[in-house]
Structure formats: structure tokens, C-alpha cells
Amino acid sequence: MTRARALLRSFLPFLVGLPILVVLEAVTPPDFSLILVSVGVNVILAVSLNVVNGFTGQFSLGHAGFMAVGAYTAAKLTTALAGVELPFLPQVLSDQIFFALALSAAMAAAALAGVLVGMPSLRLRGDYLAIVTLGFGEIIRSVIENLKALGQATGLSGLPARTNLVWVGISVIATVVMAYRLATSTQGRALFAIREDEIAAEAMGVDTTGYKVRAFVISAAYAGLAGALISHAILLATPRMFTFVRSIEVVVMVVLGGLGSITGSVVAAALLTVALELLREFQAYRMVVYALLLIALMLLRPQGIFGTRELWNLALFRRLFRSPRLAAAATSGASPTEIRDDSTTGGAV
Amino acid sequence: MSAPLPLEAKDVTMRFGGLKALSTFNLVMQPGELVGLIGPNGAGKTTAFNALTGVYTPTEGEVRVSGIRVNAERPHDICVRGVARTFQNIRLFRQLTALDNVRIACHAGAKSGFFDALFLTAHHRSEEARILARAEEYLEVMGLSHRRDEISRNLPYGEQRRLEIARALATGPKVLCLDEPAAGMNAAEKIELMQLIRGIRDRFGIAILVIEHDMRLVMGVSERLLVLDHGVTIAQGKPDAVRKDPKVIEAYLGDAYLEEKRIALGSEGAER
């Protein structure tokens, strides 16, 4: 009984999200759908990079490299399995199952790349780490550029169209849920400790190198997922999609939203993606306006839109969504501590 | 056979280039013992601490925790083995709440992993509940329950010091090393703190090693003193004996003082 409830709680965000996504997929016109897909992909990228740059306080600039690993892994799998059909299922369903497989493989491959890159480079910190991760990102890209099997500079084209809003939506939910649950767990707190003070974290029993690598690997896995999704939406995987400019775009989203804030990453990723779409009309001035927007935001709010806070920590949100019953419970929860406080000071006197 | 000693240093020497910051440092901590490590500025007290807690690897000699040699181990391993510390210049996780500071220290014993957290397994939830209860307990011991949800950076200085001790205690140590816990406090606060340290020892039965350079202060609480000067252990033993040791007086007050005192004594003798 409780087991069933725990399972329900664990998967609740997906159960709620799935029907909404199915409806969304059915009613969204195709060209608008592509914008939503790229919003979703950017959200996945920003939230996952936030685990390294925001939670752990390590500056990684190699996110696009892991995206590439994921994109190519999935692309190879889906093209190889394009004609294959599970005999007991209709073609559409069996394609979807293979796509799920490809997405998982993309995550696994990117995670593996994360281990390989993370192990040597996470001994460094700050600017040094940024440069090393940037270097590794470029290495991944140029390796792909030179591999015949991966189509070299022209990349892999004609990928089967597998990405839809349901897949993207589920992936976004999975990423946000992961980040949220990580942030509220003892593992996440170990990452925060590293961000706050590495020496103290180490002295308090946190294996700082181990946790940095773990954060890096988790982040890489989700970047791989994003890469797989975008390449199966635009039906193309080329090295040019994964240059370090792409990595920097993601860093901009994370910093803009507020380092360490999951809500911030989501909002900033969505805002910037949509802004870039809307600025399409202005053609030549597009990047200028975009850059000015960033400069203005950083001047006005250097800590990012949300700082390190989350939507649910903001007073306005609390006032809007907390029921009076919950508020009452919160105050009654506070009073025993006050009583305890009195007793301790009384004892000291 | 007796139980292994919680912490033991044998002939530990620390060299930094040509500088011998600590030479043949010997320390044996008995369970539940309160030892003071004193010495003037630059005597090598913090160096000794860093060598004991794994921040530095000793150039020579060995450090043993519960009988196990830990020379090459990283600080977090040594922490898990049961040696916790605080820092001379407070090193809290400044942007996190008091509760989270202590909860992080409870992390070392946590047996749930990333995937437990991801799927909110029963294991994860029971571990989180255990950690929360434990952290709240240590906050209460240090009289910080009312600061539970405050960002640690915003706490008053004395409370930050106490939070650091709470955090170190939460790692479940056999030996607690306090690096100048009374630094920056006034006389009354210092005395209160020393009583608190004694209270911690009595309550948890752990050995405590305190660095302090105010000699009078440690005299009162510690059972044994170790005096360092220029990296050399110049005296050790019961506080009363150490206080009268001329070498200690010299290190603390300088030759000039001794000279003066000798003259004073001499003239006193002449009068008689």
C-alpha cells in the first residue's frame, strides 16, 4: 500500500504531464511545434548545466560536446533501426520504443564521455576548468568532424523524425524533477557544500572530487538527451550544431536565470529561445538586440533573474498558492522552536 | 588488549621547502581526553592540525586514526574515520541555512545514492529523515535551534563559531579538533565557550583537541597541554606543571621578561 503510494509520488510529475503533453502534441501546428521543441531542449540543457555551474559551482564550458555525443549516438541507432519493426507491435509504436532506447543510449554515451572528461579535468577549478572543458568540447567535435562513420563535416542527415512534444515534454519533466530532487537530497547538499567552500566540504566528509565528477556525469547525460532530441527534430546532426558557441549560449541561460536556481534556468532558457525567435523579423539587428538584452539584464540584475532562489521560495508565490491551512501549520510548527529556544537560554542563565 | 587510540601522531614533521614548520610532533589522544595545544603565533599549531586532518601529508612520521595509518588519505576519508575539525577563520557554507550546514556534515554516513534521490525511494526518505533529526539534535545541543532556517552568513559571530562546532560534531567524530574556537571573543564569551566545550566532551564522550593561544583559558579546561614554539614541542603535561616551565614562559613572554623577572628575584633576594 505505502509502496504503491511511494511509487505514485515518484512518478507523479510524469503522470500529470503525459496527458497534457499528448493534447499539446495534437493541437500544436508544426512550425510552432519546432519552437516549443527548441525551448524544451534549451530548458534541458540549461537545467542540466546548472547542476555543474550552479549547484556545484564549477565552471564548465563543454556542454555542446556532450550534446554531440548524445545526438550522434541516438542518430546512429535510429537510422540503423529505422526499417526494423517489433513484430507484435504496429510500426509507429515500435519506432517509439526504439527511440526510447536511442535516447537512453544517448544519455549513457554522454555520461561515459562525462566520466572521461571529468576525471582528469575536475582536479582544476575556476577559469582553468572552464578552459579545459572548452578544450574537451572542441576535441569531441573535431573527432566527429574527422570520423567517416559519422559523416565528417556534413554530419548525418535524413534522420527519422522521432522527436515530438511528448518526448520533449517528458524529458523536460525528467530533467527538472532530477534537478529538484537532487537539490533537496543529501547528495545535492554535498554539491552545494563544494560550491560554498571546498576545503570545509572536504573536512566535513564530502568526497569533493567524487561529487564533482558525479555532478559532471549527470549533467553530461542530460546534455546527451537534449542533443538526441534536437537532432531528431531537425532530422540532422552536424558538428556545426555543437560548437562552443552553443555551450556559451547555455551558460548565458544559466547565468541569466540565476546560478543554482532551477526555476531561473527554465525561465531564462524559455525567454531567450522565444526572444531569438521573435527577433527573427529584425534580421541584421537580431544579435545586437539579443546582446543588448543580456547586457541590460546583467547590469540590472547581476545575480540573475532568480538569484539562487526558486519560484516556490518567493514571497509572492507563497502568498498566492499556500492555503490558509498550510500557513497555519507552518506557524504552529515555528512556535515549538521558540519555546525550545527560551528553555535553552533559561538553562544557560 | 585495549581499544586502539582515537588519534595518534608519531614523529610528524612538516617541511615546506627549507622551512620546518613542525618537527617530530608527537601526540597521543586517549578516548574522552581534553587536550590543549598552545603556543605563540606562528608556532605551528595550525600546521599540526592540518597534518592531523589530512590537509597536508606529513613529510615524515605518521598519523594514525583508531590505529590505522592515514598519511596518504584525503581529508574526507579522515573525517569519516572519526576526526572532525573547525577552522581558525570560520569556514561555514555561508549561503546555506544553519540546518543545511549541519545536514551536510551528516552526509558522510548516508547510504542512499543519487538514484535513490531521483526516484524518492523508501531508503532515500528514511535517510533524509534520519539526517534531519540528527542535524536538529546537534543544533539544539549548541543552542542554535532558533537559528535553524537562517542563512549562516547572517548569524552573529559567536553563533557562527558554535554552528561550526555543531557541524563538526554532526560528522560523528571520535576526536574533535577545534582551531582557536575562542578567537575574536571577549573574556566572558571565552569562558562560556570553554565550559561548553567541556560539556560537549562530557555529553558525547569524545576526545577534544583545542588550539588556543590564550594560555590561561585552556589551563582551566584541559587535562593536558602541549606547547609548540617554532614547530618544536617545548613542553607537555599537566597545565600546572606546564605553566611553570621556564621554556614556556620564555616562548610566551620572551627573554626580556625572564631577564626582568630574574633581576626582580635577585633584588628581592638581596633585600632578604
Coordinates of C-alpha atoms in Angstrom, one line a residue:
Chain A
M1 CA 0.0 0.0 0.0
T2 CA 2.6 2.5 1.1
R3 CA 4.9 1.1 -1.6
A4 CA 2.3 1.9 -4.2
R5 CA 1.9 5.4 -2.9
A6 CA 5.7 5.9 -2.9
L7 CA 5.8 4.7 -6.5
L8 CA 3.0 7.1 -7.4
R9 CA 4.8 10.0 -5.7
S10 CA 7.9 9.2 -7.5
F11 CA 6.3 9.2 -10.9
L12 CA 3.5 11.8 -10.3
P13 CA 5.0 14.6 -12.4
F14 CA 5.1 12.3 -15.4
L15 CA 1.6 11.0 -14.8
V16 CA 0.3 14.6 -14.6
G17 CA 2.4 15.8 -17.5
L18 CA 1.8 13.0 -20.0
P19 CA -1.9 13.7 -20.8
I20 CA -1.2 17.4 -21.1
L21 CA 1.6 16.7 -23.5
V22 CA -0.4 14.4 -25.6
V23 CA -3.1 17.0 -26.1
L24 CA -0.4 19.7 -26.7
E25 CA 1.1 17.5 -29.4
A26 CA -2.2 17.0 -31.1
V27 CA -3.2 20.7 -31.2
T28 CA 0.1 22.4 -31.9
P29 CA 0.7 23.5 -35.5
P30 CA 4.0 22.0 -36.9
D31 CA 6.1 25.2 -37.2
F32 CA 5.1 26.4 -33.7
S33 CA 5.9 22.9 -32.5
L34 CA 9.5 23.3 -33.6
I35 CA 9.9 26.4 -31.5
L36 CA 8.4 24.5 -28.5
V37 CA 10.9 21.7 -29.1
S38 CA 13.8 24.1 -29.1
V39 CA 12.5 25.8 -26.0
G40 CA 12.3 22.4 -24.3
V41 CA 15.8 21.3 -25.5
N42 CA 17.3 24.6 -24.2
V43 CA 15.5 24.1 -20.9
I44 CA 17.0 20.6 -20.6
L45 CA 20.4 22.0 -21.4
A46 CA 20.2 24.9 -19.0
V47 CA 18.9 23.0 -16.1
S48 CA 21.4 20.2 -16.5
L49 CA 24.3 22.6 -16.9
N50 CA 23.1 24.3 -13.7
V51 CA 23.8 21.1 -11.8
V52 CA 27.5 21.7 -12.5
N53 CA 27.8 25.5 -12.8
G54 CA 25.1 26.5 -10.3
F55 CA 24.8 23.7 -7.7
T56 CA 28.5 22.6 -7.6
G57 CA 30.0 26.0 -8.5
Q58 CA 32.3 24.5 -11.2
F59 CA 32.6 26.4 -14.4
S60 CA 32.0 24.0 -17.4
L61 CA 32.1 25.2 -20.9
G62 CA 31.8 21.9 -22.7
H63 CA 28.1 21.2 -22.7
A64 CA 27.8 21.2 -26.5
G65 CA 30.4 18.4 -26.7
F66 CA 28.2 16.1 -24.6
M67 CA 25.2 17.1 -26.7
A68 CA 27.1 16.0 -29.8
V69 CA 27.9 12.6 -28.2
G70 CA 24.2 12.1 -27.4
A71 CA 23.0 13.3 -30.8
Y72 CA 25.3 11.1 -32.8
T73 CA 24.7 8.0 -30.6
A74 CA 21.0 8.3 -31.0
A75 CA 21.2 9.2 -34.7
K76 CA 23.3 6.1 -35.4
L77 CA 20.8 3.9 -33.5
T78 CA 17.6 5.3 -35.0
T79 CA 18.9 5.2 -38.6
A80 CA 20.1 1.6 -38.1
L81 CA 16.8 0.6 -36.6
A82 CA 14.6 2.7 -39.0
G83 CA 13.5 -0.3 -41.0
V84 CA 13.2 -2.7 -38.1
E85 CA 9.9 -3.4 -36.6
L86 CA 8.9 -5.2 -33.5
P87 CA 6.6 -8.0 -34.9
F88 CA 4.0 -7.8 -32.2
L89 CA 3.5 -4.0 -32.4
P90 CA 2.4 -1.5 -35.0
Q91 CA 5.2 0.3 -36.8
V92 CA 4.6 3.7 -35.0
L93 CA 4.8 2.1 -31.6
S94 CA 7.8 0.1 -32.3
D95 CA 9.5 3.2 -33.6
Q96 CA 8.8 5.0 -30.4
I97 CA 10.2 2.1 -28.4
F98 CA 13.4 2.2 -30.4
F99 CA 13.5 5.9 -29.9
A100 CA 13.3 5.5 -26.2
L101 CA 16.1 3.0 -26.5
A102 CA 18.1 5.5 -28.6
L103 CA 17.5 8.3 -26.0
S104 CA 18.7 6.1 -23.2
A105 CA 21.8 5.1 -25.2
A106 CA 22.4 8.8 -25.9
M107 CA 22.3 9.5 -22.2
A108 CA 24.6 6.6 -21.4
A109 CA 27.1 7.5 -24.1
A110 CA 27.2 11.2 -23.0
A111 CA 27.6 10.1 -19.4
L112 CA 30.5 7.9 -20.3
A113 CA 32.1 10.9 -22.1
G114 CA 31.4 12.9 -19.0
V115 CA 33.4 10.4 -16.9
L116 CA 36.3 10.5 -19.4
V117 CA 36.4 14.3 -19.5
G118 CA 35.5 14.8 -15.8
M119 CA 38.1 12.6 -14.2
P120 CA 41.2 14.4 -15.3
S121 CA 39.7 18.0 -15.6
L122 CA 37.8 18.3 -12.3
R123 CA 41.1 18.5 -10.4
L124 CA 41.2 22.0 -11.7
R125 CA 38.9 24.8 -10.7
G126 CA 37.6 28.1 -11.9
D127 CA 39.0 29.5 -15.1
Y128 CA 41.3 26.6 -15.6
L129 CA 38.4 24.1 -15.5
A130 CA 36.4 26.3 -17.9
I131 CA 39.3 26.2 -20.4
V132 CA 39.8 22.5 -20.1
T133 CA 36.2 21.7 -20.6
L134 CA 36.0 24.1 -23.5
G135 CA 39.0 22.2 -25.0
F136 CA 37.4 18.8 -24.4
G137 CA 34.2 20.0 -26.0
E138 CA 36.1 21.1 -29.1
I139 CA 38.0 17.8 -29.1
I140 CA 34.8 15.8 -29.2
R141 CA 33.5 18.0 -32.1
S142 CA 36.7 17.7 -34.1
V143 CA 36.8 13.9 -33.6
I144 CA 33.3 13.7 -35.0
E145 CA 34.4 16.0 -37.9
N146 CA 37.1 13.6 -38.8
L147 CA 35.3 10.3 -38.5
K148 CA 34.0 8.9 -41.8
A149 CA 31.4 6.8 -40.0
L150 CA 29.8 10.0 -38.6
G151 CA 29.7 11.8 -41.9
Q152 CA 32.6 14.1 -41.1
A153 CA 31.8 17.8 -41.6
T154 CA 28.5 17.3 -43.4
G155 CA 27.2 15.1 -40.5
L156 CA 24.3 12.7 -40.6
S157 CA 21.3 13.9 -42.4
G158 CA 17.9 12.3 -43.2
L159 CA 17.4 11.1 -39.6
P160 CA 13.9 9.7 -39.0
A161 CA 11.5 12.2 -37.4
R162 CA 11.0 10.8 -33.9
T163 CA 11.1 13.9 -31.7
N164 CA 7.7 15.2 -30.7
L165 CA 6.3 17.4 -28.0
V166 CA 5.6 14.4 -25.8
W167 CA 9.2 13.2 -25.8
V168 CA 10.5 16.7 -25.3
G169 CA 8.0 17.4 -22.5
I170 CA 8.7 14.1 -20.7
S171 CA 12.4 14.9 -21.0
V172 CA 12.0 18.4 -19.6
I173 CA 10.0 17.0 -16.7
A174 CA 12.6 14.3 -16.1
T175 CA 15.4 16.9 -16.1
V176 CA 13.6 19.4 -13.8
V177 CA 12.5 16.6 -11.5
M178 CA 16.0 15.3 -11.4
A179 CA 17.4 18.7 -10.5
Y180 CA 14.8 19.4 -7.9
R181 CA 15.1 16.1 -6.2
L182 CA 18.9 16.3 -6.3
A183 CA 18.8 19.8 -4.8
T184 CA 16.7 18.6 -1.9
S185 CA 18.7 15.5 -1.2
T186 CA 21.9 14.9 0.8
Q187 CA 23.7 14.4 -2.5
G188 CA 22.6 17.8 -3.7
R189 CA 23.6 19.4 -0.4
A190 CA 27.1 17.9 -0.8
L191 CA 27.3 19.7 -4.2
F192 CA 26.2 23.0 -2.5
A193 CA 28.9 22.5 0.1
I194 CA 31.5 22.2 -2.6
R195 CA 30.2 25.4 -4.2
E196 CA 30.3 27.2 -0.8
D197 CA 33.7 26.1 0.5
E198 CA 35.6 23.2 -1.0
I199 CA 38.1 22.9 1.9
A200 CA 35.3 22.9 4.5
A201 CA 33.3 20.4 2.5
E202 CA 36.3 18.1 2.3
A203 CA 36.8 18.5 6.1
M204 CA 33.1 17.6 6.7
G205 CA 33.5 14.2 4.9
V206 CA 32.4 15.2 1.4
D207 CA 34.5 13.5 -1.3
T208 CA 34.8 16.6 -3.3
T209 CA 36.5 15.1 -6.4
G210 CA 34.0 12.3 -6.4
Y211 CA 31.0 14.5 -6.2
K212 CA 32.3 16.9 -8.8
V213 CA 32.7 14.0 -11.2
R214 CA 29.2 12.8 -10.4
A215 CA 27.6 16.2 -11.0
F216 CA 29.5 16.4 -14.2
V217 CA 28.4 13.0 -15.4
I218 CA 24.7 13.6 -14.5
S219 CA 24.9 16.9 -16.3
A220 CA 26.5 15.4 -19.4
A221 CA 23.9 12.6 -19.5
Y222 CA 21.1 15.1 -19.8
A223 CA 23.0 17.2 -22.4
G224 CA 23.2 14.0 -24.4
L225 CA 19.4 13.6 -24.1
A226 CA 19.0 17.2 -25.4
G227 CA 21.3 16.5 -28.3
A228 CA 19.4 13.4 -29.3
L229 CA 16.1 15.2 -29.1
I230 CA 17.1 18.2 -31.2
S231 CA 18.8 16.1 -33.9
H232 CA 15.6 14.1 -34.3
A233 CA 13.5 17.2 -34.6
I234 CA 15.5 18.9 -37.3
L235 CA 16.5 15.5 -38.7
L236 CA 20.1 16.4 -38.9
A237 CA 23.3 16.1 -36.8
T238 CA 26.2 18.1 -37.9
P239 CA 29.3 19.2 -36.0
R240 CA 28.3 22.8 -36.6
M241 CA 25.4 22.4 -34.3
F242 CA 27.7 21.7 -31.4
T243 CA 30.4 24.3 -31.4
F244 CA 31.5 26.1 -28.3
V245 CA 29.2 29.0 -29.2
R246 CA 26.3 26.6 -28.3
S247 CA 28.0 25.8 -25.0
I248 CA 28.2 29.5 -24.3
E249 CA 24.6 30.0 -25.1
V250 CA 23.7 27.5 -22.4
V251 CA 26.0 29.2 -19.9
V252 CA 24.3 32.5 -20.7
M253 CA 20.9 31.0 -19.9
V254 CA 22.1 29.6 -16.6
V255 CA 23.8 32.8 -15.5
L256 CA 20.8 34.9 -16.7
G257 CA 18.4 32.7 -14.8
G258 CA 20.5 32.8 -11.7
L259 CA 23.2 30.3 -10.9
G260 CA 21.8 27.5 -8.8
S261 CA 18.1 28.3 -9.5
I262 CA 16.2 25.6 -11.4
T263 CA 13.3 27.9 -12.0
G264 CA 15.7 30.6 -13.2
S265 CA 17.3 28.2 -15.8
V266 CA 13.8 27.2 -17.1
V267 CA 12.6 30.7 -17.4
A268 CA 15.8 32.1 -18.9
A269 CA 16.0 29.2 -21.4
A270 CA 12.4 29.7 -22.5
L271 CA 12.7 33.5 -22.6
L272 CA 15.9 33.6 -24.6
T273 CA 14.8 31.0 -27.1
V274 CA 11.5 32.8 -27.7
A275 CA 13.2 36.2 -27.8
L276 CA 15.6 34.9 -30.5
E277 CA 12.5 33.6 -32.5
L278 CA 10.7 36.9 -32.2
L279 CA 13.7 38.9 -33.2
R280 CA 13.8 37.0 -36.5
E281 CA 11.9 39.8 -38.1
F282 CA 14.8 42.3 -37.4
Q283 CA 17.3 40.1 -39.3
A284 CA 20.5 42.1 -39.2
Y285 CA 19.9 43.6 -35.7
R286 CA 18.9 40.3 -34.2
M287 CA 22.1 39.5 -32.5
V288 CA 22.7 43.2 -31.5
V289 CA 19.3 43.3 -29.7
Y290 CA 20.0 39.9 -28.1
A291 CA 23.3 41.1 -26.8
L292 CA 21.9 44.4 -25.5
L293 CA 19.2 42.4 -23.7
L294 CA 21.9 40.3 -22.0
I295 CA 23.9 43.4 -21.0
A296 CA 20.9 45.2 -19.7
L297 CA 19.8 42.2 -17.6
M298 CA 23.2 41.7 -16.2
L299 CA 23.6 45.3 -15.3
L300 CA 20.2 45.5 -13.6
R301 CA 20.2 42.0 -12.0
P302 CA 23.8 40.7 -11.8
Q303 CA 22.7 37.7 -9.7
G304 CA 20.3 36.6 -12.5
I305 CA 16.6 36.7 -12.7
F306 CA 16.0 34.4 -9.7
G307 CA 19.3 34.6 -7.9
T308 CA 19.8 31.3 -6.2
R309 CA 16.1 31.2 -5.2
E310 CA 13.3 29.2 -6.7
L311 CA 9.8 30.1 -7.7
W312 CA 8.4 28.4 -4.7
N313 CA 10.6 30.4 -2.3
L314 CA 9.3 33.7 -3.5
A315 CA 7.0 35.5 -1.1
L316 CA 4.5 36.3 -3.8
F317 CA 4.2 32.7 -4.9
R318 CA 3.8 31.6 -1.3
R319 CA 1.1 34.1 -0.7
L320 CA -0.7 33.1 -3.9
F321 CA -0.5 29.3 -3.5
R322 CA -0.3 28.5 0.1
S323 CA -3.6 27.6 1.5
P324 CA -4.6 29.1 4.9
R325 CA -4.4 25.6 6.4
L326 CA -0.8 25.2 5.3
A327 CA 0.1 28.6 6.6
A328 CA -1.4 27.8 10.0
A329 CA 0.6 24.5 10.1
A330 CA 3.7 26.5 9.3
T331 CA 3.2 29.0 12.1
S332 CA 2.3 26.2 14.6
G333 CA 5.5 24.4 13.5
A334 CA 7.5 27.5 14.3
S335 CA 6.3 28.1 17.9
P336 CA 7.8 24.9 19.4
T337 CA 11.2 26.0 18.3
E338 CA 10.6 29.3 20.0
I339 CA 9.7 27.6 23.2
R340 CA 12.7 25.4 23.0
D341 CA 14.8 28.5 22.4
D342 CA 13.5 30.0 25.6
S343 CA 14.3 26.9 27.6
T344 CA 17.9 26.7 26.3
T345 CA 18.6 30.4 27.1
G346 CA 17.0 29.8 30.5
G347 CA 19.3 26.9 31.1
A348 CA 22.3 28.9 30.2
V349 CA 21.4 31.7 32.5
Chain B
M1 CA 44.1 -5.7 24.6
S2 CA 43.0 -2.1 24.9
A3 CA 41.0 -0.4 22.2
P4 CA 43.1 1.5 19.6
L5 CA 43.8 5.1 20.3
P6 CA 41.4 7.5 18.6
L7 CA 44.3 9.7 17.3
E8 CA 48.0 9.3 17.4
A9 CA 50.8 11.3 15.8
K10 CA 54.3 9.8 15.7
D11 CA 57.3 12.0 14.9
V12 CA 55.3 14.0 12.4
T13 CA 57.5 16.5 10.6
M14 CA 56.2 19.1 8.1
R15 CA 58.6 20.8 5.7
F16 CA 57.7 23.5 3.3
G17 CA 60.8 23.9 1.1
G18 CA 63.5 24.9 3.5
L19 CA 61.1 25.7 6.3
K20 CA 60.5 23.2 9.0
A21 CA 57.1 24.2 10.2
L22 CA 56.7 21.3 12.5
S23 CA 59.3 18.9 13.7
T24 CA 58.9 15.5 15.3
F25 CA 55.5 16.2 16.7
N26 CA 54.1 13.5 18.9
L27 CA 50.6 13.3 20.2
V28 CA 48.5 10.6 21.8
M29 CA 44.9 11.3 22.3
Q30 CA 43.1 9.0 24.8
P31 CA 39.4 8.5 24.4
G32 CA 37.5 11.3 26.1
E33 CA 40.5 13.4 26.8
L34 CA 40.6 17.1 26.5
V35 CA 44.0 18.3 25.3
G36 CA 45.1 21.9 24.7
L37 CA 47.6 22.7 22.0
I38 CA 49.1 26.1 22.7
G39 CA 51.9 28.2 21.5
P40 CA 52.6 31.8 20.4
N41 CA 51.7 33.0 16.9
G42 CA 53.4 31.0 14.1
A43 CA 54.3 28.2 16.4
G44 CA 52.9 25.6 14.0
K45 CA 49.7 24.8 15.8
T46 CA 47.5 25.0 12.7
T47 CA 50.2 23.2 10.7
A48 CA 49.9 20.4 13.2
F49 CA 46.1 20.4 12.8
N50 CA 46.4 20.3 9.0
A51 CA 48.8 17.4 9.2
L52 CA 46.4 15.5 11.6
T53 CA 43.3 16.1 9.5
G54 CA 44.8 15.3 6.1
V55 CA 45.0 18.8 4.6
Y56 CA 48.8 18.2 4.5
T57 CA 50.6 14.9 4.1
P58 CA 53.3 14.7 6.7
T59 CA 56.8 15.0 5.2
E60 CA 58.0 12.4 7.8
G61 CA 56.3 10.4 10.5
E62 CA 52.8 9.0 10.6
V63 CA 49.3 9.8 11.7
R64 CA 47.1 7.0 13.0
V65 CA 43.3 7.2 13.5
S66 CA 41.9 4.3 15.5
G67 CA 45.2 2.5 14.9
I68 CA 45.0 2.9 11.1
R69 CA 47.7 4.8 9.3
V70 CA 46.1 7.7 7.4
N71 CA 49.1 9.6 6.0
A72 CA 48.1 9.4 2.3
E73 CA 44.4 9.8 2.9
R74 CA 42.3 12.8 1.8
P75 CA 40.6 14.9 4.5
H76 CA 37.2 13.5 3.8
D77 CA 38.4 9.9 4.5
I78 CA 40.0 11.0 7.7
C79 CA 36.8 12.8 8.6
V80 CA 34.8 9.6 8.0
R81 CA 37.3 7.7 10.2
G82 CA 36.4 10.0 13.1
V83 CA 38.5 13.2 13.2
A84 CA 36.5 16.3 12.7
R85 CA 37.7 19.9 12.8
T86 CA 36.7 23.5 12.8
F87 CA 38.7 26.3 11.3
Q88 CA 40.5 29.3 12.7
N89 CA 38.9 31.6 10.2
I90 CA 35.3 30.4 10.2
R91 CA 34.5 28.4 7.1
L92 CA 30.8 27.9 7.1
F93 CA 28.8 27.2 4.0
R94 CA 27.9 30.8 4.1
Q95 CA 24.9 31.0 1.8
L96 CA 23.2 27.9 3.2
T97 CA 21.0 27.8 6.3
A98 CA 22.2 26.7 9.7
L99 CA 20.3 23.5 9.3
D100 CA 21.8 22.7 5.9
N101 CA 25.3 23.4 7.2
V102 CA 24.8 20.7 9.8
R103 CA 22.9 18.4 7.5
I104 CA 25.9 18.4 5.1
A105 CA 28.1 17.1 7.9
C106 CA 25.7 14.2 8.4
H107 CA 26.2 13.3 4.8
A108 CA 29.3 11.1 5.2
G109 CA 27.3 8.3 6.8
A110 CA 24.4 8.5 4.3
K111 CA 23.9 5.2 2.4
S112 CA 21.4 6.3 -0.1
G113 CA 22.7 7.3 -3.5
F114 CA 21.8 9.5 -6.4
F115 CA 19.2 7.1 -7.9
D116 CA 17.5 6.8 -4.5
A117 CA 17.1 10.6 -4.5
L118 CA 16.0 10.6 -8.2
F119 CA 13.2 8.0 -7.6
L120 CA 12.5 9.1 -4.0
T121 CA 12.9 5.5 -2.7
A122 CA 12.0 4.5 0.8
H123 CA 15.7 4.3 1.5
H124 CA 16.2 7.9 0.5
R125 CA 13.3 9.1 2.6
S126 CA 14.4 7.3 5.7
E127 CA 17.9 8.6 5.3
E128 CA 16.7 12.1 4.8
A129 CA 14.5 11.8 7.9
R130 CA 17.5 10.4 9.9
I131 CA 19.8 13.2 8.8
L132 CA 17.2 15.9 9.6
A133 CA 16.6 14.5 13.1
R134 CA 20.3 14.3 13.7
A135 CA 21.1 17.8 12.4
E136 CA 18.3 19.3 14.5
E137 CA 19.7 17.5 17.6
Y138 CA 23.1 19.0 17.1
L139 CA 21.7 22.4 16.5
E140 CA 19.9 22.1 19.8
V141 CA 22.9 20.9 21.7
M142 CA 24.7 24.0 20.6
G143 CA 21.7 26.2 21.4
L144 CA 21.1 27.1 17.8
S145 CA 17.6 25.7 17.3
H146 CA 16.1 29.1 16.9
R147 CA 18.5 29.8 14.0
R148 CA 17.6 26.7 12.1
D149 CA 16.4 28.3 8.9
E150 CA 18.7 31.3 8.9
I151 CA 21.4 31.8 6.3
S152 CA 24.6 31.1 8.2
R153 CA 26.3 34.2 6.9
N154 CA 23.8 36.3 8.8
L155 CA 24.4 34.8 12.2
P156 CA 26.2 36.8 14.8
Y157 CA 29.9 35.9 15.1
G158 CA 29.6 33.8 18.3
E159 CA 26.8 31.8 16.8
Q160 CA 28.8 31.2 13.7
R161 CA 31.5 29.7 15.8
R162 CA 29.1 27.5 17.6
L163 CA 27.5 26.4 14.3
E164 CA 30.9 25.4 13.1
I165 CA 31.3 23.2 16.2
A166 CA 27.8 21.8 15.7
R167 CA 28.7 20.9 12.1
A168 CA 31.9 19.2 13.2
L169 CA 30.1 17.2 15.9
A170 CA 27.5 16.1 13.3
T171 CA 30.1 14.1 11.4
G172 CA 30.1 11.8 14.5
P173 CA 33.8 12.1 15.4
K174 CA 35.9 10.3 18.0
V175 CA 38.2 13.3 18.1
L176 CA 37.1 16.8 17.7
C177 CA 39.8 19.3 16.7
L178 CA 38.9 23.0 17.4
D179 CA 41.2 25.6 15.9
E180 CA 41.1 28.7 18.1
P181 CA 37.4 28.4 18.8
A182 CA 37.5 31.5 21.1
A183 CA 39.3 33.8 18.6
G184 CA 37.6 37.1 18.5
M185 CA 35.5 36.6 21.6
N186 CA 35.5 38.7 24.7
A187 CA 36.6 37.2 28.1
A188 CA 33.1 36.3 29.2
E189 CA 32.3 34.6 25.9
K190 CA 35.5 32.7 26.0
I191 CA 34.8 31.3 29.5
E192 CA 31.3 30.3 28.4
L193 CA 32.7 28.6 25.3
M194 CA 35.3 26.7 27.3
Q195 CA 32.5 25.4 29.5
L196 CA 30.5 24.5 26.5
I197 CA 33.5 22.5 25.1
R198 CA 33.8 20.7 28.4
G199 CA 30.1 20.0 28.3
I200 CA 30.4 18.5 24.8
R201 CA 33.2 16.2 25.9
D202 CA 31.2 15.0 28.9
R203 CA 28.0 14.5 26.9
F204 CA 29.4 12.8 23.8
G205 CA 32.5 11.2 25.4
I206 CA 34.7 12.2 22.6
A207 CA 38.3 13.4 22.8
I208 CA 38.8 17.1 22.1
L209 CA 42.0 18.8 20.9
V210 CA 41.8 22.6 21.3
I211 CA 44.2 25.1 19.8
E212 CA 44.3 28.3 21.7
H213 CA 46.9 30.9 22.3
D214 CA 45.3 32.4 25.4
M215 CA 47.1 30.1 27.9
R216 CA 45.0 30.9 30.9
L217 CA 41.9 29.9 29.1
V218 CA 42.9 26.4 28.2
M219 CA 44.5 25.9 31.6
G220 CA 41.1 25.8 33.1
V221 CA 39.5 23.2 30.9
S222 CA 42.2 20.8 29.5
E223 CA 43.7 17.9 31.3
R224 CA 46.8 18.1 29.4
L225 CA 48.7 20.7 27.5
L226 CA 51.1 20.6 24.6
V227 CA 53.2 23.7 23.9
L228 CA 54.6 24.4 20.5
D229 CA 57.2 27.0 19.6
H230 CA 58.8 27.3 16.2
G231 CA 57.4 23.9 15.3
V232 CA 59.1 22.2 18.3
T233 CA 57.1 20.7 21.2
I234 CA 58.8 22.5 24.1
A235 CA 56.7 21.2 26.9
Q236 CA 53.8 18.9 27.7
G237 CA 52.0 17.6 30.7
K238 CA 49.6 18.8 33.3
P239 CA 48.6 22.5 33.0
D240 CA 50.1 23.5 36.3
A241 CA 53.5 22.0 35.5
V242 CA 53.5 23.5 32.0
R243 CA 52.7 26.9 33.3
K244 CA 55.8 27.0 35.5
D245 CA 58.1 25.6 32.8
P246 CA 60.7 28.3 32.0
K247 CA 60.8 27.3 28.4
V248 CA 57.1 28.0 28.1
I249 CA 57.4 31.3 29.8
E250 CA 60.3 32.2 27.6
A251 CA 58.4 31.3 24.4
Y252 CA 55.3 33.3 25.5
L253 CA 56.8 36.3 27.2
G254 CA 60.3 36.5 25.6
D255 CA 63.8 36.6 27.1
A256 CA 63.4 40.1 28.2
Y257 CA 60.6 39.2 30.5
L258 CA 62.7 36.4 32.1
E259 CA 65.6 38.7 32.4
E260 CA 63.5 41.2 34.2
K261 CA 62.0 38.6 36.4
R262 CA 65.4 37.3 37.3
I263 CA 66.6 40.8 38.2
A264 CA 63.5 41.3 40.3
L265 CA 64.0 38.0 42.0
G266 CA 67.7 38.8 42.5
S267 CA 66.9 42.1 44.1
E268 CA 64.3 40.5 46.2
G269 CA 66.9 38.0 47.4
A270 CA 69.3 40.8 48.1
E271 CA 66.8 42.6 50.2
R272 CA 66.4 39.5 52.3

